[in-house]
Coordinates of C-alpha atoms in Angstrom, one line a residue:
Chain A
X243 CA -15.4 15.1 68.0
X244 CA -15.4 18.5 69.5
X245 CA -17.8 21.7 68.4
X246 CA -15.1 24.6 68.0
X247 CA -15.8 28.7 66.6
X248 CA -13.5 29.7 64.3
X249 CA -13.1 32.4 62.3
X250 CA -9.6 33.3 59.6
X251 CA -7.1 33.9 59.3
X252 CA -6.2 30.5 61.2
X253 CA -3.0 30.0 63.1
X254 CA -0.9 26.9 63.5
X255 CA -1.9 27.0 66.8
X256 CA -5.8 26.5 66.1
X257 CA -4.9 23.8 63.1
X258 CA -3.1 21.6 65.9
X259 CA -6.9 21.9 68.0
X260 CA -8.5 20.4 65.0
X261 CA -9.2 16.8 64.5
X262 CA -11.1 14.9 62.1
X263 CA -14.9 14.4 63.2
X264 CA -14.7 18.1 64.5
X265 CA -17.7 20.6 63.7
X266 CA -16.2 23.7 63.3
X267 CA -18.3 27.1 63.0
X268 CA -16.7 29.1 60.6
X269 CA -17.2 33.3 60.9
X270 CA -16.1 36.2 58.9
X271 CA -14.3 36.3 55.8
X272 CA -13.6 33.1 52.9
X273 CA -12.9 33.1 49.8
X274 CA -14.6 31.3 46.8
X275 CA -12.3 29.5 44.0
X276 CA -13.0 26.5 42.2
X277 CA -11.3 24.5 39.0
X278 CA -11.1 27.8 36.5
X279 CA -10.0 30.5 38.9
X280 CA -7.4 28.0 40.6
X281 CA -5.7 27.3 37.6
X282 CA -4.9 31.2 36.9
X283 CA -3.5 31.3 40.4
X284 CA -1.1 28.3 40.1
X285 CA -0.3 30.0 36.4
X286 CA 0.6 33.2 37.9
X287 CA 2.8 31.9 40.5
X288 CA 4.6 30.0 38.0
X289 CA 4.9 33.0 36.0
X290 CA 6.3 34.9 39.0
X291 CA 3.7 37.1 39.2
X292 CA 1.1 38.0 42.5
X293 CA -2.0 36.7 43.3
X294 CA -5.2 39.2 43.0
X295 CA -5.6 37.9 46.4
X296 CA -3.4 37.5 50.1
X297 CA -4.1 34.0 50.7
X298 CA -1.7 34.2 53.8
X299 CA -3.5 32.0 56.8
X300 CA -7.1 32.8 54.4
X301 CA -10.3 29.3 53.7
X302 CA -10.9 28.8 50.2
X303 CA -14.6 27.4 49.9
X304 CA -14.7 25.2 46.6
X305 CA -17.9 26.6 45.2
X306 CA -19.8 27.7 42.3
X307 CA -22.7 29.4 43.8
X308 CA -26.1 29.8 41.2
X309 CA -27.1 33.4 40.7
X310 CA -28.5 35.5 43.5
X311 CA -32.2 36.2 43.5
X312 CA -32.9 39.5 44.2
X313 CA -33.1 40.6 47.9
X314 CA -30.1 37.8 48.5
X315 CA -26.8 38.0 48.6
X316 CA -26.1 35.1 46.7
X317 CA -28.1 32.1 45.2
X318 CA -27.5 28.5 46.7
X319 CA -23.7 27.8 47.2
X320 CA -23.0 23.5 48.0
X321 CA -19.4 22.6 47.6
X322 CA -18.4 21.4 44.6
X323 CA -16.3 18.0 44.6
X324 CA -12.3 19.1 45.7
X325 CA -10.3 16.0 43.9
X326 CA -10.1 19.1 40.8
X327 CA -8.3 21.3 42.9
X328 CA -6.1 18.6 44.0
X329 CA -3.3 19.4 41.1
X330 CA -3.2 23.3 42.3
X331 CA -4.1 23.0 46.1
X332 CA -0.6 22.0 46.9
X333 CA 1.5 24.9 45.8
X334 CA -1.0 27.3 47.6
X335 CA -0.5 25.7 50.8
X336 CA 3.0 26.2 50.3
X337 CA 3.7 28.9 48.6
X338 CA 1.1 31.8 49.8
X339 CA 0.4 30.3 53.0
X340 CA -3.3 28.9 52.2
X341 CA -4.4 27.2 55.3
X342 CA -8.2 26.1 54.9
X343 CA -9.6 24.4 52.4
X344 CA -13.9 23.5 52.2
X345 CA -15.4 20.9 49.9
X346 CA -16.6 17.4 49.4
X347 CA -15.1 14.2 48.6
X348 CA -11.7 12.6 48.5
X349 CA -8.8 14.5 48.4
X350 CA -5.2 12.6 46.9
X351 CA -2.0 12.0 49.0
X352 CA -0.1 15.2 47.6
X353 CA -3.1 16.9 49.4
X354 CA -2.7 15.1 52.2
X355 CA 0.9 15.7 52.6
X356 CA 0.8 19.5 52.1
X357 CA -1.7 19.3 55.0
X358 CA 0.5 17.5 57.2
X359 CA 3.9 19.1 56.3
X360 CA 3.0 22.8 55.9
X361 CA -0.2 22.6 58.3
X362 CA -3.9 22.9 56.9
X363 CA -6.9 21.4 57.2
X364 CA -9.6 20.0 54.5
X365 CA -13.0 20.7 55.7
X366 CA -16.2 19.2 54.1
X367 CA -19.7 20.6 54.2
X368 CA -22.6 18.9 53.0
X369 CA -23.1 18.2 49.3
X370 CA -26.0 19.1 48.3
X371 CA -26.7 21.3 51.0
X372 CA -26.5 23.9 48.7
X373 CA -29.8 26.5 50.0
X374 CA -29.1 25.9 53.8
X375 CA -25.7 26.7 53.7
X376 CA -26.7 29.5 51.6
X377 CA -28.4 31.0 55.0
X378 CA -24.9 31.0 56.6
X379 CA -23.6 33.7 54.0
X380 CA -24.4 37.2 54.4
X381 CA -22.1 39.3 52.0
X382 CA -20.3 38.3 48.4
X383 CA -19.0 39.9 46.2
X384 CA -16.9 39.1 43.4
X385 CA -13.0 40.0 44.0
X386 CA -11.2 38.2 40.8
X387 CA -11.9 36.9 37.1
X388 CA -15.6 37.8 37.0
X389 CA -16.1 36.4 33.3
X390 CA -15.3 33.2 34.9
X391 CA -19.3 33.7 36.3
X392 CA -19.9 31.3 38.7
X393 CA -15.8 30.0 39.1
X394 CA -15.2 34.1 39.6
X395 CA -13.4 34.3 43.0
X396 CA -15.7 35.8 45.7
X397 CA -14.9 37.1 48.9
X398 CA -17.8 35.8 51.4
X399 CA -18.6 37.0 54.9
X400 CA -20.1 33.8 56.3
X401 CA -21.3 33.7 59.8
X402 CA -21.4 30.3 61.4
X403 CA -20.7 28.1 58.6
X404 CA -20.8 24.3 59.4
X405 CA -18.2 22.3 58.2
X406 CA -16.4 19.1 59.1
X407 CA -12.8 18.5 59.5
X408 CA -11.9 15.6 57.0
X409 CA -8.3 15.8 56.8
X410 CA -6.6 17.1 59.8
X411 CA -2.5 17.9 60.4
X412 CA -2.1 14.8 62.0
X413 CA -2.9 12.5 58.7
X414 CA -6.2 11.6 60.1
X415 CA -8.9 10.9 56.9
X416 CA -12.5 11.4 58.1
X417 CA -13.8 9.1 55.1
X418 CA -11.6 6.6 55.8
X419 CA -12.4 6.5 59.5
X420 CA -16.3 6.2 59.1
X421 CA -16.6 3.6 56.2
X422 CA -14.4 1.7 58.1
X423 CA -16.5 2.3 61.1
X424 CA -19.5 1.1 59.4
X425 CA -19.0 -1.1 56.7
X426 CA -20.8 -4.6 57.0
X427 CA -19.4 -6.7 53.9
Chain B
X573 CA -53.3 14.0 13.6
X574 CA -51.8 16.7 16.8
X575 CA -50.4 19.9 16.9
X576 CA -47.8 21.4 19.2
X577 CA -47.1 25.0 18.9
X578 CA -43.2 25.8 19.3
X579 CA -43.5 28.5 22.2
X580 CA -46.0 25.8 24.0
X581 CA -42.9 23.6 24.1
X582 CA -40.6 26.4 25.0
X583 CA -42.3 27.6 27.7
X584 CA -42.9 24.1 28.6
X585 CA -39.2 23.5 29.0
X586 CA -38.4 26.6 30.8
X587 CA -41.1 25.5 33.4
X588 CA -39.5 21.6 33.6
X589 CA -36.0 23.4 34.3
X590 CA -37.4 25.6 37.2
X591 CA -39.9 23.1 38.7
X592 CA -36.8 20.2 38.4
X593 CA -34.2 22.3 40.4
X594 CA -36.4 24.0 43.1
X595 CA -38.7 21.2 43.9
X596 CA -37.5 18.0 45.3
X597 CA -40.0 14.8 44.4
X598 CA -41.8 13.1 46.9
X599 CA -40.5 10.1 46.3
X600 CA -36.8 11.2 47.4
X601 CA -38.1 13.5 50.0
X602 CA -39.5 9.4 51.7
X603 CA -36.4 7.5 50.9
X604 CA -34.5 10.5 53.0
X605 CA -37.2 10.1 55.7
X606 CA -37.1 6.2 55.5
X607 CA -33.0 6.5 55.7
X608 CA -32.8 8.6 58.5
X609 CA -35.3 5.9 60.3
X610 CA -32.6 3.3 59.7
X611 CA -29.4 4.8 59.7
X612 CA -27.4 4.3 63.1
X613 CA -24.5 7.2 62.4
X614 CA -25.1 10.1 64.7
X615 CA -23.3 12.3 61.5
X616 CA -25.5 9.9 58.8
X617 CA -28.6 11.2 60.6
X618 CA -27.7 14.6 60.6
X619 CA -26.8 14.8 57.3
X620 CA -30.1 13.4 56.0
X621 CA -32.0 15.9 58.5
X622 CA -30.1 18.4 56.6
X623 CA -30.9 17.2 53.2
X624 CA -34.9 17.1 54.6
X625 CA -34.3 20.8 55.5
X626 CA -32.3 22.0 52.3
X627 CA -35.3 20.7 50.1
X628 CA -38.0 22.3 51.9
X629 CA -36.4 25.9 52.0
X630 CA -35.6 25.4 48.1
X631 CA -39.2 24.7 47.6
X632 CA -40.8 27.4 50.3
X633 CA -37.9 30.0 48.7
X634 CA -37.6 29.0 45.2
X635 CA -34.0 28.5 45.1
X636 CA -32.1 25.5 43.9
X637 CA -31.8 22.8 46.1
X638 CA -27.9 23.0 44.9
X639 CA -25.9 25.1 43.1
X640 CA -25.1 22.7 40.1
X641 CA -28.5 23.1 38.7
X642 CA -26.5 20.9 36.1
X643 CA -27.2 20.2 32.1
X644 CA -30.1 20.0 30.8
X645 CA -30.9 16.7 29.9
X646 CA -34.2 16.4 27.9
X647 CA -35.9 12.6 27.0
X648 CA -38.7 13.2 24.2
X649 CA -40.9 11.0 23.3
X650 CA -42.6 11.6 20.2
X651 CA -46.1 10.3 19.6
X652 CA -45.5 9.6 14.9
X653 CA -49.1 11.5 14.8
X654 CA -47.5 14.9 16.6
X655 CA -46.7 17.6 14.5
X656 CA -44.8 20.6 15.8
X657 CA -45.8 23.8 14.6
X658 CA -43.5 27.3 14.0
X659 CA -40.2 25.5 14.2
X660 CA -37.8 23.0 14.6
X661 CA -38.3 21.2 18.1
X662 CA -34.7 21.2 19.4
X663 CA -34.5 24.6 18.6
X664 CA -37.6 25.0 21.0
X665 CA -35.6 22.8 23.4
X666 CA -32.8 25.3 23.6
X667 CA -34.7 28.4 23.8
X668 CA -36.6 26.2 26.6
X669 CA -33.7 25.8 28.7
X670 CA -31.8 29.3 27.8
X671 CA -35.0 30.9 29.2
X672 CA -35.2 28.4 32.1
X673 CA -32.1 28.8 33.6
X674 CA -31.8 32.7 33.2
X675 CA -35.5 33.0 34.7
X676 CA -35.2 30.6 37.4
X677 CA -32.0 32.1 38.7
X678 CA -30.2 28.6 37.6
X679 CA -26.3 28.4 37.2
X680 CA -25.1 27.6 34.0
X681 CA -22.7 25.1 33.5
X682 CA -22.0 24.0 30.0
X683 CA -18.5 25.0 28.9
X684 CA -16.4 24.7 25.7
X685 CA -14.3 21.4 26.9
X686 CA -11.0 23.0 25.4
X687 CA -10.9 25.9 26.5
X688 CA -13.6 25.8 29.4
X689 CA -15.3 29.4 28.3
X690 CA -18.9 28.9 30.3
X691 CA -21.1 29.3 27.2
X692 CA -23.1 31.9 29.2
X693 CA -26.7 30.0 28.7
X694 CA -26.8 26.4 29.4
X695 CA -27.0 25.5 25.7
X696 CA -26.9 23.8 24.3
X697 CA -29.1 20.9 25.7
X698 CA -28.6 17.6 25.6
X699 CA -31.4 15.6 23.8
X700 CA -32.7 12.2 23.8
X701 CA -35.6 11.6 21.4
X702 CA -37.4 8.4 20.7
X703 CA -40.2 8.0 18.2
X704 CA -43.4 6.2 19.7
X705 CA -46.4 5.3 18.3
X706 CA -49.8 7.4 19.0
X707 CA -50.3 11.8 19.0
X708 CA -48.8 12.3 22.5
X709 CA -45.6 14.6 23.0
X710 CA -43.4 14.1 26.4
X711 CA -41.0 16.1 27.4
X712 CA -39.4 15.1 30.6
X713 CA -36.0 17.7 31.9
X714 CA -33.4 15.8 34.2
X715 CA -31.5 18.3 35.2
X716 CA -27.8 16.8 35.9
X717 CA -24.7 17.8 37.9
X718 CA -21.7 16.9 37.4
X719 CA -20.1 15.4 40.3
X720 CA -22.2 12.8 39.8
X721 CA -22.3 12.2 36.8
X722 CA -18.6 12.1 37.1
X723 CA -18.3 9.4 39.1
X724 CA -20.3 7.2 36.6
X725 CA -18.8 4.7 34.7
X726 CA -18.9 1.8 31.7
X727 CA -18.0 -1.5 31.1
X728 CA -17.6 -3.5 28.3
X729 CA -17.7 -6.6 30.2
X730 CA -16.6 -10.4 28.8
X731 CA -19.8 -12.8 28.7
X732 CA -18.2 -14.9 30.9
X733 CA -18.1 -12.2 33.5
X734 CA -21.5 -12.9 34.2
X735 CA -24.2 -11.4 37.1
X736 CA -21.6 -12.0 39.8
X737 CA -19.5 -9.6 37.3
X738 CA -22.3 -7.2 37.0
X739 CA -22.1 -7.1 41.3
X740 CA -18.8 -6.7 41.5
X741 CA -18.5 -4.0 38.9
X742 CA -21.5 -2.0 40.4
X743 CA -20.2 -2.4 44.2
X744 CA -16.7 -1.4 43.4
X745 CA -18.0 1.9 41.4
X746 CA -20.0 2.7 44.4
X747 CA -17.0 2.1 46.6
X748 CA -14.3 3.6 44.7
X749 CA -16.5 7.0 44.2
X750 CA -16.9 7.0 48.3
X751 CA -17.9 11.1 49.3
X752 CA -17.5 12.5 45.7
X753 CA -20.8 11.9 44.2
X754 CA -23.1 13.0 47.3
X755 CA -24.5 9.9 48.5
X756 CA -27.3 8.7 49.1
X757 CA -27.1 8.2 45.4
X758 CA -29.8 6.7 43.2
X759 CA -27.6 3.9 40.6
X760 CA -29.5 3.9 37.1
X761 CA -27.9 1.2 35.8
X762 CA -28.0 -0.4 31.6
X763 CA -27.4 -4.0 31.1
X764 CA -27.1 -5.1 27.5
X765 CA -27.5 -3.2 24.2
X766 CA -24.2 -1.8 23.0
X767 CA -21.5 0.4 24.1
X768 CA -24.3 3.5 23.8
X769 CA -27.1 2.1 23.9
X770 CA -26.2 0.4 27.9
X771 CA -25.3 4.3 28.7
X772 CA -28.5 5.4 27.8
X773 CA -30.2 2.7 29.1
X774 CA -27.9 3.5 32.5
X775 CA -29.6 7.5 32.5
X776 CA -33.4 6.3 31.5
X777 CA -33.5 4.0 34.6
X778 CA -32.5 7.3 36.6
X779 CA -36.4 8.6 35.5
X780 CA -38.0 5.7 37.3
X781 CA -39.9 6.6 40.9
X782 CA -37.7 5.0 43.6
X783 CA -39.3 1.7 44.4
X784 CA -40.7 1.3 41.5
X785 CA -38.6 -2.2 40.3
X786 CA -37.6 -4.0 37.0
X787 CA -40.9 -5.6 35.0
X788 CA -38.2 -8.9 35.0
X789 CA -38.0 -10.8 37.9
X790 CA -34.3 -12.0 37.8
X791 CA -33.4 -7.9 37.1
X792 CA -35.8 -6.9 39.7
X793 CA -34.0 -9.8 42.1
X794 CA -30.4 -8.2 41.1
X795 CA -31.6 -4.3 42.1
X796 CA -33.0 -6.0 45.1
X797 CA -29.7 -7.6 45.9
X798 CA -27.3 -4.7 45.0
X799 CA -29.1 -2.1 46.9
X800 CA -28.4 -4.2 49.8
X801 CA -25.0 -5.0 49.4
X802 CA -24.1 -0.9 47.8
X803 CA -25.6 -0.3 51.9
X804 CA -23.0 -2.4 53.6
X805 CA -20.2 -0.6 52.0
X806 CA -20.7 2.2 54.7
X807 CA -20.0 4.9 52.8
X808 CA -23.4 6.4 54.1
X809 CA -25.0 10.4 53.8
X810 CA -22.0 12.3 52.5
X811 CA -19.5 9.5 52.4
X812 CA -19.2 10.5 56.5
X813 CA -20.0 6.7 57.0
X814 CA -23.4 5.1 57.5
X815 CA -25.4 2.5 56.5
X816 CA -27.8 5.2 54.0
X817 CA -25.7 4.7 50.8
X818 CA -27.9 4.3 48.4
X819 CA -31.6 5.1 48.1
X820 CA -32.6 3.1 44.8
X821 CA -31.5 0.9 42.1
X822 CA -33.0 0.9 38.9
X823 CA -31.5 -1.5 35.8
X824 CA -33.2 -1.3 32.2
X825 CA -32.3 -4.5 30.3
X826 CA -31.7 -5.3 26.6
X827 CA -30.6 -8.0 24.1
X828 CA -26.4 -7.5 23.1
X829 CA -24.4 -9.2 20.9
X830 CA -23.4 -12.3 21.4
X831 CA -19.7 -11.8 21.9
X832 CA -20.6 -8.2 24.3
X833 CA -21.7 -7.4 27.6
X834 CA -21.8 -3.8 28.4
X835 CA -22.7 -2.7 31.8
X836 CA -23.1 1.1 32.3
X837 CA -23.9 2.7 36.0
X838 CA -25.0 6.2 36.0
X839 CA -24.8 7.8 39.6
X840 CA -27.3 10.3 40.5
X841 CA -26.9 12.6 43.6
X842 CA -29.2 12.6 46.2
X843 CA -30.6 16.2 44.8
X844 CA -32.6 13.6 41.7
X845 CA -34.3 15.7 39.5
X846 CA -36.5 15.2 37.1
X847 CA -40.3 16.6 35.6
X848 CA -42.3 15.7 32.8
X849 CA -45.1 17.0 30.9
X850 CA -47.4 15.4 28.0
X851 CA -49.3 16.9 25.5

């Protein structure tokens, strides 16, 4: 369980560094997306069509952030729970070359594989966490669909984000790993 | 006979919907404080420290302590002597939470469930009211989220299923939903009534203070029992792994019929929100 700095776009190289348990810093520039703005993606790619956004190598943070007060650049931002993005994560990884993904909770074995196969990684922050991590982000501003509100698709400029890598390119599950570590039944 | 003016209850409700999402209670601020006493995972600790430190700058700030300042779920409980004055109470409800959520800086989440337009306002609400005797009006706001409330589930259950049922069921919920509903969850759980009735019964027993146990002893023996065995799962703070799964378990009991046995567990997040007021 290592501390590493990292900051997209990320490399194959710095995907086969990371292994589950490890904190990772993230710096510089994510994007936002959640269930709403991910399924116009997937529908545009099936239509043939581009993306509003190059997600070559790019972190999508699964988020809905509340409104920003004023004086702030954005109000609290937790991630949101990723098994809804599961259906559309998938063909981003494979398609436009999506390489980091942030969240909480389980992600299903099509995930998994697309991880492994095409090289990602599945990082969670804390749930819940929602006005600390909210310290971590300095810019936003709203890049794609903004009448989706809070699912519009933001581009952040984050500057030491801590997240956790769950799901790593070796097939390693985080969640599995540490209930197994302490369950007492 | 006692009056209630309409805008006393809206502003009322705007107030709940604020207070509820900025301002942790003291109650889950301890069982945080009390978890990261006992937990023995390095990541389980530092989770929970981070949860101690997300409340307090959502309270010093005024921010929400997380993003999914959720629906707005609203218990009344109506004194037969009250009379509301200048309006239809729901309708005060509403405006309550509309002017809540847009003052408070609060995301709204309601959505049509077709075709998932964000309504824009929070509304509508979603409102519980019970008639009681006596000329007192409470209005307590439970703000929701919905990865939670997502993970919560029902079970019409055969009699013969039994309290070693009722374990299973509960233990397996908490299992199965793992990381996804931000643990350490609170588990208001319904036992009895109907298929409604144990779902409402499940969300009530999410108002109680943590600690506070079941009036009947065998119910109050059986939260006992399942918030140890929900701690040995080891799903711990975040679903990281731990021995801090669940802060509290709170059943409400009723009478069913005699060929039923609904069991409904609603899962609350560890961001539990709720305020009250009473006129």
């Amino acid at each position: 369980m290592a501390t590493k700095y990292l900051t997209p776009p990320l490399t194959d190289e710095a995907l086969a560094d990371l292994k589950i348990g490890d904190l990772v810093y993230l710096s510089g520039t994510i994007y936002t997306g959640r269930d709403a703005a991910h399924k116009r993606l997937v529908d545009l790619l099936n239509a043939g069509e581009e993306l509003p956004v190059d997600l070559q190598g790019q972190v999508i943070y699964y988020v809905g952030p509340s409104p920003a007060k004023p004086g702030n650049p954005i109000g609290s931002a937790g991630p949101t729970t990723s098994y809804r993005m599961d259906a559309y994560a998938p063909t981003l990884i494979a398609k436009k070359g999506l390489k980091g993904m942030i969240g909480k909770g389980l992600r299903n074995a099509d995930v998994k594989k697309a991880i492994t196969e095409d090289k990602a990684v599945y990082f969670g922050a804390t749930g819940g966490a929602a006005a600390l991590i909210a310290k971590c982000i300095k810019e936003a501003e709203v890049v794609a669909y903004p009448e989706l509100g809070p699912e519009a698709i933001r581009k952040l400029r984050v500057e030491n984000l801590p997240v956790t890598v769950i799901n790593d390119i070796y097939g390693d599950d985080l969640y599995e790993e540490g209930v197994k570590q302490y369950n007492e039944e | 006979m006692k009056t209630v003016e309409y805008q006393t209850i809206v502003d009322a409700v705007a107030k709940l919907c604020i207070d509820g999402n900025y301002y942790l209670g003291e109650d889950v601020m301890n069982a945080f404080k009390k978890g990261l006493e006992n937990e023995v995972s390095p990541t389980g600790k530092d989770i929970l420290k981070q949860l101690i430190e997300n409340a307090e700058i959502a309270a010093n700030e005024q921010v929400p302590m997380c993003q999914d300042c959720g629906v707005g779920v609203v218990f009344l409980e109506i004194g037969q002597d009250v009379k509301i004055e200048g309006g239809y109470i729901n309708d005060a409800i509403t405006e309550g939470v509309i002017k809540g959520y847009a003052d408070g800086y609060l995301r709204k989440s309601m959505c049509d469930p077709f075709t998932r337009k964000n309504t824009g306002n929070n509304a509508p609400a979603i409102i519980h009211t019970e008639i009681v005797p006596g000329d007192k009006l409470k209005i307590t706001v439970a703000p929701k989220g919905g990865g939670s409330e997502n993970m919560s589930a029902i079970a019409m259950m055969a009699p013969s299923a039994g309290i070693e049922g009722v374990k299973k069921f509960i233990i397996e919920r908490v299992r199965q939903a793992g990381p996804n509903p931000c643990p350490p969850l609170l588990l208001g759980i319904g036992i009895g009534g109907n298929f409604e009735k144990s779902a409402i019964l499940a969300k009530r027993a999410l108002l109680r203070e943590i600690g506070e146990t079941s009036p009947i002893p065998e119910v109050a023996e059986l939260e006992k029992e399942l918030l140890e065995k929900t701690n040995k799962l080891g799903v711990g703070p975040a679903g990281l792994g731990g021995k801090t799964t669940v802060l509290n378990v709170a059943i409400e009991y009723h009478p069913c019929h005699i060929a039923s046995f609904p069991v409904a567990v609603n899962i609350n997040c560890h961001a539990a929100r709720h305020k009250s007021i009473e006129f």
